[in-house]
Structure formats: C-alpha cells, structure tokens
mmCIF file of C-alpha atoms and ligand atoms in Angstrom:
data_model
loop_
_atom_site.group_PDB
_atom_site.id
_atom_site.type_symbol
_atom_site.label_atom_id
_atom_site.label_comp_id
_atom_site.label_asym_id
_atom_site.label_seq_id
_atom_site.Cartn_x
_atom_site.Cartn_y
_atom_site.Cartn_z
ATOM 1 C CA MET A 74 13.556 97.530 72.232
ATOM 2 C CA LYS A 75 15.708 100.569 71.683
ATOM 3 C CA ILE A 76 17.503 102.663 74.284
ATOM 4 C CA LYS A 77 15.383 105.672 73.318
ATOM 5 C CA GLU A 78 12.234 103.929 74.612
ATOM 6 C CA ILE A 79 13.768 103.617 78.085
ATOM 7 C CA ILE A 80 14.838 107.269 78.023
ATOM 8 C CA CYS A 81 11.349 108.288 76.938
ATOM 9 C CA ALA A 82 9.832 106.499 79.973
ATOM 10 C CA LEU A 83 12.375 108.123 82.321
ATOM 11 C CA GLU A 84 11.648 111.578 80.928
ATOM 12 C CA GLN A 85 7.891 111.106 81.179
ATOM 13 C CA PHE A 86 8.455 110.677 84.911
ATOM 14 C CA ALA A 87 11.225 113.262 85.339
ATOM 15 C CA PRO A 88 11.076 115.722 82.411
ATOM 16 C CA LEU A 89 14.449 117.306 81.598
ATOM 17 C CA PRO A 90 13.073 120.881 81.778
ATOM 18 C CA LEU A 91 12.609 120.320 85.531
ATOM 19 C CA GLN A 92 16.384 120.288 86.059
ATOM 20 C CA ASP A 93 18.149 123.195 87.779
ATOM 21 C CA ASP A 94 20.126 125.721 85.715
ATOM 22 C CA PHE A 95 23.576 124.411 86.720
ATOM 23 C CA ASP A 96 22.724 120.829 85.851
ATOM 24 C CA ASN A 97 23.511 118.586 82.885
ATOM 25 C CA ALA A 98 20.946 115.794 83.199
ATOM 26 C CA GLY A 99 20.023 113.684 80.179
ATOM 27 C CA LEU A 100 21.961 111.513 77.757
ATOM 28 C CA GLN A 101 25.690 111.756 78.565
ATOM 29 C CA VAL A 102 27.232 109.322 76.098
ATOM 30 C CA GLY A 103 25.963 106.991 73.379
ATOM 31 C CA LEU A 104 23.388 106.441 70.675
ATOM 32 C CA THR A 105 19.725 105.908 71.448
ATOM 33 C CA GLU A 106 18.622 104.055 68.302
ATOM 34 C CA VAL A 107 20.603 101.022 69.479
ATOM 35 C CA GLU A 108 18.843 97.842 70.659
ATOM 36 C CA ILE A 109 19.125 97.595 74.425
ATOM 37 C CA THR A 110 20.543 94.539 76.172
ATOM 38 C CA GLY A 111 19.649 95.791 79.663
ATOM 39 C CA ALA A 112 20.338 98.606 82.106
ATOM 40 C CA LEU A 113 22.629 99.009 85.105
ATOM 41 C CA LEU A 114 21.272 101.422 87.738
ATOM 42 C CA CYS A 115 23.647 103.450 89.896
ATOM 43 C CA LEU A 116 24.193 106.704 91.754
ATOM 44 C CA ASP A 117 27.554 107.621 90.176
ATOM 45 C CA VAL A 118 29.300 106.494 86.997
ATOM 46 C CA THR A 119 32.853 105.298 87.606
ATOM 47 C CA GLU A 120 35.196 103.082 85.607
ATOM 48 C CA ALA A 121 34.306 100.199 87.942
ATOM 49 C CA VAL A 122 30.599 100.714 87.178
ATOM 50 C CA ILE A 123 31.281 100.614 83.433
ATOM 51 C CA ASP A 124 33.277 97.393 83.947
ATOM 52 C CA GLU A 125 30.299 95.969 85.855
ATOM 53 C CA ALA A 126 27.977 96.821 82.937
ATOM 54 C CA LEU A 127 30.429 95.131 80.556
ATOM 55 C CA THR A 128 30.603 91.979 82.680
ATOM 56 C CA LEU A 129 26.805 91.812 82.854
ATOM 57 C CA ASN A 130 26.442 92.602 79.135
ATOM 58 C CA LEU A 131 24.227 95.651 79.828
ATOM 59 C CA ASN A 132 24.627 98.461 77.283
ATOM 60 C CA LEU A 133 22.841 101.237 79.196
ATOM 61 C CA ILE A 134 23.917 102.801 82.493
ATOM 62 C CA ILE A 135 21.323 104.947 84.254
ATOM 63 C CA SER A 136 22.815 107.129 86.979
ATOM 64 C CA HIS A 137 21.503 109.847 89.271
ATOM 65 C CA HIS A 138 24.626 112.035 89.183
ATOM 66 C CA PRO A 139 25.632 113.114 85.665
ATOM 67 C CA LEU A 140 29.029 111.887 84.481
ATOM 68 C CA ILE A 141 29.626 115.099 82.512
ATOM 69 C CA PHE A 142 29.196 118.582 83.992
ATOM 70 C CA LYS A 143 31.545 120.745 81.919
ATOM 71 C CA GLY A 144 32.458 121.265 78.270
ATOM 72 C CA TYR A 145 35.474 119.336 76.943
ATOM 73 C CA LYS A 146 37.986 120.547 74.341
ATOM 74 C CA SER A 147 39.718 117.177 74.229
ATOM 75 C CA ILE A 148 39.050 113.699 75.576
ATOM 76 C CA THR A 149 42.368 112.001 76.205
ATOM 77 C CA GLY A 150 41.760 110.067 79.408
ATOM 78 C CA LYS A 151 43.501 112.505 81.760
ATOM 79 C CA ASP A 152 40.830 112.183 84.457
ATOM 80 C CA TYR A 153 38.282 109.559 85.468
ATOM 81 C CA VAL A 154 35.426 111.298 83.608
ATOM 82 C CA GLU A 155 37.356 111.255 80.322
ATOM 83 C CA ARG A 156 38.376 107.647 80.891
ATOM 84 C CA CYS A 157 34.718 106.720 81.510
ATOM 85 C CA ILE A 158 33.667 108.510 78.309
ATOM 86 C CA LEU A 159 36.334 106.690 76.301
ATOM 87 C CA LYS A 160 35.523 103.311 77.814
ATOM 88 C CA ALA A 161 31.771 103.723 77.305
ATOM 89 C CA ILE A 162 32.171 104.748 73.657
ATOM 90 C CA LYS A 163 34.681 101.976 72.973
ATOM 91 C CA HIS A 164 32.256 99.351 74.280
ATOM 92 C CA ASP A 165 29.029 100.866 72.888
ATOM 93 C CA ILE A 166 27.609 101.614 76.334
ATOM 94 C CA ALA A 167 25.172 104.514 76.621
ATOM 95 C CA ILE A 168 25.066 106.586 79.809
ATOM 96 C CA TYR A 169 21.963 108.477 80.886
ATOM 97 C CA SER A 170 21.533 110.579 84.038
ATOM 98 C CA ALA A 171 18.376 111.810 85.777
ATOM 99 C CA HIS A 172 19.656 114.336 88.309
ATOM 100 C CA THR A 173 17.904 117.491 89.539
ATOM 101 C CA ASN A 174 15.003 116.730 87.197
ATOM 102 C CA LEU A 175 14.483 113.615 89.343
ATOM 103 C CA ASP A 176 15.047 115.634 92.546
ATOM 104 C CA ASN A 177 12.321 118.059 91.458
ATOM 105 C CA ALA A 178 9.883 115.487 90.062
ATOM 106 C CA PHE A 179 6.794 114.377 91.950
ATOM 107 C CA GLY A 180 7.640 110.915 93.294
ATOM 108 C CA GLY A 181 11.373 111.557 92.827
ATOM 109 C CA VAL A 182 14.458 111.303 95.045
ATOM 110 C CA ASN A 183 13.047 113.088 98.095
ATOM 111 C CA PHE A 184 9.781 111.151 98.012
ATOM 112 C CA LYS A 185 11.865 107.954 98.164
ATOM 113 C CA ILE A 186 13.827 109.282 101.169
ATOM 114 C CA ALA A 187 10.537 110.260 102.869
ATOM 115 C CA GLU A 188 9.210 106.740 102.241
ATOM 116 C CA LYS A 189 12.319 105.226 103.863
ATOM 117 C CA ILE A 190 11.906 107.473 106.925
ATOM 118 C CA GLY A 191 8.197 106.634 107.102
ATOM 119 C CA LEU A 192 6.789 110.119 106.527
ATOM 120 C CA LYS A 193 3.100 110.597 105.805
ATOM 121 C CA ASP A 194 1.148 113.486 104.232
ATOM 122 C CA VAL A 195 4.230 114.543 102.316
ATOM 123 C CA GLN A 196 4.368 117.792 100.386
ATOM 124 C CA ILE A 197 7.089 119.431 98.339
ATOM 125 C CA LEU A 198 8.996 121.812 100.622
ATOM 126 C CA ALA A 199 9.990 124.365 97.958
ATOM 127 C CA PRO A 200 7.486 124.135 95.089
ATOM 128 C CA LYS A 201 8.721 125.502 91.767
ATOM 129 C CA GLU A 202 7.748 129.079 90.996
ATOM 130 C CA GLU A 203 7.073 130.733 87.638
ATOM 131 C CA SER A 204 6.702 127.318 86.047
ATOM 132 C CA LEU A 205 3.000 127.310 85.210
ATOM 133 C CA LEU A 206 1.245 128.936 82.272
ATOM 134 C CA LYS A 207 -2.398 129.866 81.881
ATOM 135 C CA LEU A 208 -3.674 129.145 78.393
ATOM 136 C CA ILE A 209 -6.768 130.908 77.074
ATOM 137 C CA THR A 210 -8.313 130.113 73.715
ATOM 138 C CA TYR A 211 -11.644 130.654 71.956
ATOM 139 C CA THR A 212 -13.566 128.124 69.824
ATOM 140 C CA PRO A 213 -16.831 128.324 67.896
ATOM 141 C CA LEU A 214 -19.799 126.549 69.553
ATOM 142 C CA GLY A 215 -19.640 122.791 69.068
ATOM 143 C CA TYR A 216 -15.821 122.674 68.970
ATOM 144 C CA ALA A 217 -14.947 123.355 72.600
ATOM 145 C CA ASP A 218 -14.984 119.675 73.613
ATOM 146 C CA LYS A 219 -12.633 118.669 70.816
ATOM 147 C CA VAL A 220 -10.134 121.420 71.633
ATOM 148 C CA ARG A 221 -10.353 120.791 75.393
ATOM 149 C CA GLU A 222 -9.746 117.056 74.928
ATOM 150 C CA ALA A 223 -6.749 117.727 72.667
ATOM 151 C CA LEU A 224 -5.244 120.058 75.288
ATOM 152 C CA PHE A 225 -5.893 117.619 78.140
ATOM 153 C CA PHE A 226 -4.303 114.820 76.107
ATOM 154 C CA VAL A 227 -0.955 116.647 76.024
ATOM 155 C CA GLY A 228 -1.030 117.398 79.755
ATOM 156 C CA CYS A 229 -2.967 120.647 80.150
ATOM 157 C CA GLY A 230 -5.410 120.966 83.055
ATOM 158 C CA SER A 231 -3.505 118.910 85.607
ATOM 159 C CA ILE A 232 -3.823 120.236 89.187
ATOM 160 C CA GLY A 233 -2.778 118.011 92.128
ATOM 161 C CA ASN A 234 -4.762 114.769 92.011
ATOM 162 C CA TYR A 235 -7.091 116.142 89.341
ATOM 163 C CA ASN A 236 -6.748 116.220 85.584
ATOM 164 C CA SER A 237 -8.902 117.716 82.814
ATOM 165 C CA CYS A 238 -9.315 120.974 84.754
ATOM 166 C CA SER A 239 -10.576 123.946 82.739
ATOM 167 C CA TYR A 240 -13.052 126.793 82.864
ATOM 168 C CA SER A 241 -15.342 127.740 79.969
ATOM 169 C CA SER A 242 -17.517 130.767 79.352
ATOM 170 C CA LYS A 243 -19.605 132.013 76.432
ATOM 171 C CA GLY A 244 -18.957 135.166 74.470
ATOM 172 C CA GLU A 245 -18.828 136.679 71.030
ATOM 173 C CA GLY A 246 -15.812 136.855 68.732
ATOM 174 C CA THR A 247 -15.493 139.168 65.725
ATOM 175 C CA PHE A 248 -13.293 139.143 62.629
ATOM 176 C CA ARG A 249 -13.161 140.278 59.021
ATOM 177 C CA ALA A 250 -11.447 137.853 56.627
ATOM 178 C CA LYS A 251 -9.109 139.504 54.106
ATOM 179 C CA GLU A 252 -8.409 138.403 50.515
ATOM 180 C CA GLY A 253 -6.470 135.150 50.533
ATOM 181 C CA ALA A 254 -8.072 133.859 53.737
ATOM 182 C CA THR A 255 -10.159 130.673 53.879
ATOM 183 C CA PRO A 256 -12.401 131.428 56.864
ATOM 184 C CA PHE A 257 -14.191 128.592 58.682
ATOM 185 C CA CYS A 258 -17.267 130.879 58.863
ATOM 186 C CA GLY A 259 -18.186 134.333 57.534
ATOM 187 C CA HIS A 260 -17.329 135.830 54.134
ATOM 188 C CA ILE A 261 -14.287 137.581 52.656
ATOM 189 C CA GLY A 262 -14.386 141.321 53.308
ATOM 190 C CA GLU A 263 -17.416 141.189 55.638
ATOM 191 C CA MET A 264 -17.415 141.849 59.355
ATOM 192 C CA HIS A 265 -18.414 138.632 61.126
ATOM 193 C CA SER A 266 -19.611 137.863 64.676
ATOM 194 C CA GLU A 267 -19.462 134.314 65.993
ATOM 195 C CA ASP A 268 -20.732 132.839 69.250
ATOM 196 C CA GLU A 269 -17.655 131.359 70.873
ATOM 197 C CA ILE A 270 -16.552 129.464 73.967
ATOM 198 C CA LYS A 271 -13.599 130.809 75.921
ATOM 199 C CA ILE A 272 -11.520 127.962 77.404
ATOM 200 C CA GLU A 273 -9.056 128.562 80.219
ATOM 201 C CA THR A 274 -6.655 125.912 81.436
ATOM 202 C CA VAL A 275 -3.235 125.535 83.017
ATOM 203 C CA LEU A 276 -0.025 123.759 81.978
ATOM 204 C CA PRO A 277 3.663 123.421 82.912
ATOM 205 C CA PHE A 278 5.890 125.842 80.953
ATOM 206 C CA TYR A 279 7.682 123.069 79.106
ATOM 207 C CA LYS A 280 4.477 121.753 77.543
ATOM 208 C CA LYS A 281 3.816 125.025 75.698
ATOM 209 C CA GLN A 282 4.856 123.867 72.203
ATOM 210 C CA GLU A 283 2.949 120.586 72.526
ATOM 211 C CA ALA A 284 -0.141 122.531 73.617
ATOM 212 C CA ILE A 285 0.120 124.951 70.667
ATOM 213 C CA GLN A 286 0.423 122.072 68.232
ATOM 214 C CA ALA A 287 -2.524 120.175 69.768
ATOM 215 C CA LEU A 288 -4.644 123.329 69.781
ATOM 216 C CA ILE A 289 -3.941 124.186 66.138
ATOM 217 C CA GLU A 290 -4.682 120.615 65.039
ATOM 218 C CA ALA A 291 -7.994 120.442 66.911
ATOM 219 C CA HIS A 292 -9.232 123.995 66.286
ATOM 220 C CA PRO A 293 -11.348 124.620 63.144
ATOM 221 C CA TYR A 294 -10.185 128.233 62.579
ATOM 222 C CA GLU A 295 -7.440 129.131 60.130
ATOM 223 C CA GLU A 296 -5.917 131.463 62.726
ATOM 224 C CA PRO A 297 -6.954 130.265 66.187
ATOM 225 C CA VAL A 298 -6.389 132.845 68.904
ATOM 226 C CA TYR A 299 -4.547 131.671 71.999
ATOM 227 C CA ASP A 300 -2.883 133.541 74.853
ATOM 228 C CA PHE A 301 -0.311 132.311 77.356
ATOM 229 C CA TYR A 302 0.216 134.042 80.711
ATOM 230 C CA LEU A 303 3.004 133.217 83.144
ATOM 231 C CA LEU A 304 1.416 132.449 86.535
ATOM 232 C CA GLN A 305 2.833 133.534 89.879
ATOM 233 C CA ASN A 306 1.298 130.431 91.527
ATOM 234 C CA MET A 307 3.644 127.911 93.058
ATOM 235 C CA TRP A 308 3.614 124.533 91.303
ATOM 236 C CA LYS A 309 3.027 122.088 94.132
ATOM 237 C CA GLN A 310 3.728 119.049 91.927
ATOM 238 C CA ALA A 311 7.387 119.903 91.329
ATOM 239 C CA GLY A 312 10.198 121.335 93.394
ATOM 240 C CA ALA A 313 12.907 120.739 95.957
ATOM 241 C CA GLY A 314 12.772 118.928 99.303
ATOM 242 C CA ILE A 315 9.891 117.314 101.154
ATOM 243 C CA ILE A 316 8.031 117.962 104.372
ATOM 244 C CA GLY A 317 5.845 115.390 106.066
ATOM 245 C CA SER A 318 4.925 113.858 109.419
ATOM 246 C CA LEU A 319 5.717 110.716 111.353
ATOM 247 C CA GLY A 320 2.600 108.762 112.315
ATOM 248 C CA ILE A 321 3.744 108.722 115.945
ATOM 249 C CA ALA A 322 6.088 111.340 117.403
ATOM 250 C CA GLU A 323 9.510 109.887 118.197
ATOM 251 C CA PRO A 324 12.059 110.858 120.890
ATOM 252 C CA GLU A 325 14.967 112.725 119.287
ATOM 253 C CA LEU A 326 17.661 110.195 120.042
ATOM 254 C CA GLU A 327 15.573 107.268 118.806
ATOM 255 C CA PHE A 328 14.788 109.210 115.665
ATOM 256 C CA LEU A 329 18.480 109.957 115.028
ATOM 257 C CA LYS A 330 19.445 106.323 115.607
ATOM 258 C CA ARG A 331 16.759 105.179 113.194
ATOM 259 C CA ILE A 332 17.979 107.647 110.537
ATOM 260 C CA LYS A 333 21.516 106.315 111.041
ATOM 261 C CA ASP A 334 20.309 102.726 110.529
ATOM 262 C CA THR A 335 18.003 103.516 107.614
ATOM 263 C CA PHE A 336 20.741 105.244 105.646
ATOM 264 C CA LYS A 337 23.466 102.818 106.768
ATOM 265 C CA THR A 338 25.701 105.706 107.711
ATOM 266 C CA THR A 339 28.691 105.077 109.962
ATOM 267 C CA CYS A 340 28.760 108.700 111.079
ATOM 268 C CA LEU A 341 25.551 110.692 111.506
ATOM 269 C CA LYS A 342 26.343 114.358 112.132
ATOM 270 C CA HIS A 343 23.716 116.343 114.047
ATOM 271 C CA ASN A 344 23.296 119.429 116.204
ATOM 272 C CA LYS A 345 22.377 119.560 119.877
ATOM 273 C CA PRO A 346 18.994 117.877 120.449
ATOM 274 C CA VAL A 347 16.418 120.293 121.896
ATOM 275 C CA LYS A 348 13.022 119.240 120.618
ATOM 276 C CA HIS A 349 12.419 116.124 122.752
ATOM 277 C CA LEU A 350 9.887 114.721 120.286
ATOM 278 C CA ILE A 351 10.111 114.645 116.508
ATOM 279 C CA GLN A 352 6.952 114.570 114.426
ATOM 280 C CA ARG A 353 7.236 116.978 111.500
ATOM 281 C CA VAL A 354 10.265 116.257 109.323
ATOM 282 C CA ALA A 355 11.691 118.177 106.365
ATOM 283 C CA LEU A 356 14.385 116.661 104.171
ATOM 284 C CA CYS A 357 16.431 117.053 101.042
ATOM 285 C CA GLY A 358 18.791 114.481 99.532
ATOM 286 C CA GLY A 359 22.327 115.558 98.613
ATOM 287 C CA ALA A 360 23.420 119.045 99.639
ATOM 288 C CA GLY A 361 20.215 120.614 100.949
ATOM 289 C CA ALA A 362 21.332 123.377 103.323
ATOM 290 C CA SER A 363 19.592 126.069 101.274
ATOM 291 C CA LEU A 364 16.245 124.562 102.310
ATOM 292 C CA LEU A 365 16.921 124.771 106.061
ATOM 293 C CA PRO A 366 15.245 128.216 106.497
ATOM 294 C CA LEU A 367 12.157 126.909 104.685
ATOM 295 C CA ALA A 368 12.070 123.831 106.928
ATOM 296 C CA ILE A 369 12.125 126.121 109.982
ATOM 297 C CA ARG A 370 9.437 128.408 108.515
ATOM 298 C CA ASN A 371 7.252 125.335 107.907
ATOM 299 C CA LYS A 372 7.668 124.361 111.558
ATOM 300 C CA ALA A 373 9.616 121.155 110.973
ATOM 301 C CA ASP A 374 10.988 119.546 114.163
ATOM 302 C CA ALA A 375 13.883 118.030 112.202
ATOM 303 C CA PHE A 376 15.737 118.628 108.949
ATOM 304 C CA ILE A 377 17.594 115.738 107.312
ATOM 305 C CA THR A 378 19.969 116.219 104.432
ATOM 306 C CA GLY A 379 23.004 114.577 102.856
ATOM 307 C CA GLU A 380 25.598 117.208 103.609
ATOM 308 C CA MET A 381 25.931 120.702 105.080
ATOM 309 C CA LYS A 382 28.730 123.129 105.849
ATOM 310 C CA TYR A 383 29.950 123.878 109.378
ATOM 311 C CA HIS A 384 28.579 127.435 109.319
ATOM 312 C CA ASP A 385 25.132 126.304 108.142
ATOM 313 C CA TYR A 386 24.603 124.856 111.629
ATOM 314 C CA PHE A 387 24.953 128.170 113.430
ATOM 315 C CA GLY A 388 21.985 130.232 114.524
ATOM 316 C CA HIS A 389 19.412 127.418 114.624
ATOM 317 C CA GLU A 390 20.395 125.784 117.920
ATOM 318 C CA ALA A 391 16.974 125.952 119.569
ATOM 319 C CA GLU A 392 14.884 125.914 116.415
ATOM 320 C CA ILE A 393 15.288 122.571 114.730
ATOM 321 C CA LEU A 394 17.112 119.258 114.944
ATOM 322 C CA ILE A 395 19.553 119.020 112.016
ATOM 323 C CA ALA A 396 21.105 115.753 110.847
ATOM 324 C CA GLU A 397 23.482 114.913 107.992
ATOM 325 C CA THR A 398 23.539 111.375 106.666
ATOM 326 C CA GLY A 399 26.279 111.821 104.029
ATOM 327 C CA HIS A 400 25.566 112.685 100.391
ATOM 328 C CA TYR A 401 25.863 109.167 98.984
ATOM 329 C CA GLU A 402 23.933 107.696 101.898
ATOM 330 C CA SER A 403 21.027 110.129 101.460
ATOM 331 C CA GLU A 404 20.545 109.276 97.777
ATOM 332 C CA GLN A 405 21.479 105.591 97.736
ATOM 333 C CA TYR A 406 17.865 104.466 97.260
ATOM 334 C CA THR A 407 17.424 106.515 94.065
ATOM 335 C CA THR A 408 18.155 103.386 92.004
ATOM 336 C CA GLU A 409 14.928 101.895 93.422
ATOM 337 C CA ILE A 410 12.975 104.682 91.695
ATOM 338 C CA PHE A 411 14.519 103.749 88.329
ATOM 339 C CA ARG A 412 13.870 100.062 88.985
ATOM 340 C CA THR A 413 10.205 100.496 89.987
ATOM 341 C CA LEU A 414 9.466 102.846 87.105
ATOM 342 C CA LEU A 415 11.095 100.676 84.422
ATOM 343 C CA LYS A 416 9.729 97.382 85.823
ATOM 344 C CA GLU A 417 6.216 98.805 85.664
ATOM 345 C CA THR A 418 6.657 100.083 82.105
ATOM 346 C CA PHE A 419 8.741 97.211 80.697
ATOM 347 C CA PRO A 420 8.156 94.076 82.857
ATOM 348 C CA ASP A 421 10.488 91.812 80.822
ATOM 349 C CA PHE A 422 13.381 94.210 80.616
ATOM 350 C CA THR A 423 16.752 93.242 82.211
ATOM 351 C CA LEU A 424 17.618 95.577 85.074
ATOM 352 C CA GLN A 425 20.377 95.374 87.627
ATOM 353 C CA ILE A 426 21.169 97.697 90.525
ATOM 354 C CA SER A 427 24.936 98.235 90.670
ATOM 355 C CA LYS A 428 26.685 96.367 93.477
ATOM 356 C CA ILE A 429 29.516 98.893 93.552
ATOM 357 C CA ASN A 430 29.604 101.396 96.390
ATOM 358 C CA THR A 431 30.757 104.561 94.611
ATOM 359 C CA ASN A 432 30.892 106.673 97.778
ATOM 360 C CA PRO A 433 34.319 108.371 97.666
ATOM 361 C CA ILE A 434 34.051 109.354 101.361
ATOM 362 C CA LYS A 435 35.179 106.868 104.008
ATOM 363 C CA TYR A 436 34.900 107.125 107.797
ATOM 364 C CA LEU A 437 37.543 105.900 110.211
HETATM 365 ZN ZN1 LIG B 9 23.473 114.057 94.829
#
C-alpha cells in the first residue's frame, strides 16, 4: 500500500478545503507514491517524534499540528522545524498534518473532546457559512435519474443524516442548434422545444468541479445547462466548536474536577463558579476564545477550551463557567481519531500512537 492511499482516506474524512485561511494542513514533507511501512500518530512533530518513527521503522508521521506554517528561503537546520524537515527527508519519512480541516470536520477534534466529557446531542457551535452551493440543472425526460445518481455519487444532496436529497419539477426547454452542433434532439437551424426535468440539489463548495464533471458525463446534451448559486445557509455538518448536554446536570466543582482528570491537566484554570449546576457545555480544542460569545448566546452553562488570554475572561463573570485545560491537553486525544479512522479503513495496517509528550508547557 502506498502513502497516498492513507492520505486519501484522511482527506475523505477531513477534506483539505475545510481548513481555515491561515492554516497549512496537508502533506508537509515526502513523496506519496512510496510503499508505506506504517504510521506514527502524534499531535506535534518534533525531532524526538521523528526519531521514534525511525526506531519503529514507520515511514509516515500523521500529526494534528502542521510542522510547516511559513515559506522557507533556505533549509539549513537553524531551528527545530528545519531540522525536522532535513531529518525526515534524509530518512525518507513523509509527514502529513490534518489541522483545522480536522477541527472543522464532522466527527473531528471537538467531537472527540465532547465524547471524552460525555456530552450528548452534540451540534457544531459555529457552523460554516457560505460553504454550500445550490446546483440546478435540466435534463430531457428519461435522463433525470441517471444525472441525479451521478450527482449523488460525488456527494451532492447530503443534508444532515440524509443523502440523495433533491427536488425535481417538469418544464419546457427551448434551443436552436447552430451549424457545427450535434444536438441530442431537434434539427440544425430549427427552433426546438423539449420536455425537461429541472433538478435542484445542494453540495459543499469544494465539490463543485467533481459535480460538473459527473453532470457532463451523465447528461445526454452536448451543452448541458447548469447553474450554481452560493447559499447563505449555515452548513451544520462542518464548523468550529461543539455544544451539547450532559445526561445528568453536575455540580460545578465536580464538573471542573472531572475535566481536570479527563484531560490529565496539572493546572485547570477557571473563572469564579456561579452556575451551581452544569448541563449544557460548549467547547473548542486549542485556542477557542473567539467562540466564547457564541457559547453564551447558545445558553451554555460552561465553556471549555485549551487556552485563553487573561482579558478574554473579563465581562462574563455571571454568565458562564469558563475553564482552560491547556492546549496540548485539550487536543491530546486527536490521535485516537486517526487511529479509529485508519483501523476501520485498513485493518491490517501498522499504526502506533506516539509515546512522546510534545507539550512544551510545564507546570511547577
Ligand atoms: Zn491545536
């Protein structure tokens, strides 16, 4: 099996176009046509992690945080990132990162954190906006099923727990074929009317090219008509943060102690408890302070994130319980997502979760 097959499975789950603008998720170093010996799963890539992969004879490292964030004009080993790049290339180790695309994916980083906390009825806290397209096309009678199926096959018509969603209506199309055309129906130079089916469906923005290709291949017309419209709807299947509920409301202090244990943090920062009982919980792994106002608007009793600034705490004293687990601590279970996904897809594949704690922050 080649490295590219593993990457393909990862990107099916967490497509790269879901990543935030600042990000650099995807293949960091290496060639993907190479036969894979196995993968090491980690949160951060460090020299020690590359050494671990070498010792275990694994030639793919899959991390959550990208190794490379900026452009390089030289790679001479002057910092740890450059040394990692050099070491990985020297030893034919590929490095792949699924970062904010995995944060924003359904079932991604925040779903894993919610699972660890025991949240139920989870929903994405900040669904992606301006990410859905409406596709409208028109087929002659008898061809609508074929075109619909082709569109569904590439991922059109997926809404929540439903797939194959579309709407069809009957109408009449007109055209006049000019010299040089090879019309499916009608004659050159003559005005033609054809009974047609109008098909409407929905798709994520990044599937547009696939949908066009599928449509053209399935449609009998020489020049099929299709229209894309950008929707204002929020896409509830992708986005940042999670909100959900505990099965049984929990006293604040017990809840905080449980969070501390669950994320194995030696120092849980939090604000003054005021809510008495915690039931509705919003969360975001890593640095999630920007989602705090949304958590409050959605009536969360508590907001859990990896890290926040001092001033982010002000002004919410009586509104919500805030707790910070530490950035590394909040995302430490991300490797379990990689493991579950790849074990399901490739049961015989060698996988190892890194034993190295890459957290650069220590507590006294
Ligand atoms: Zn992070």
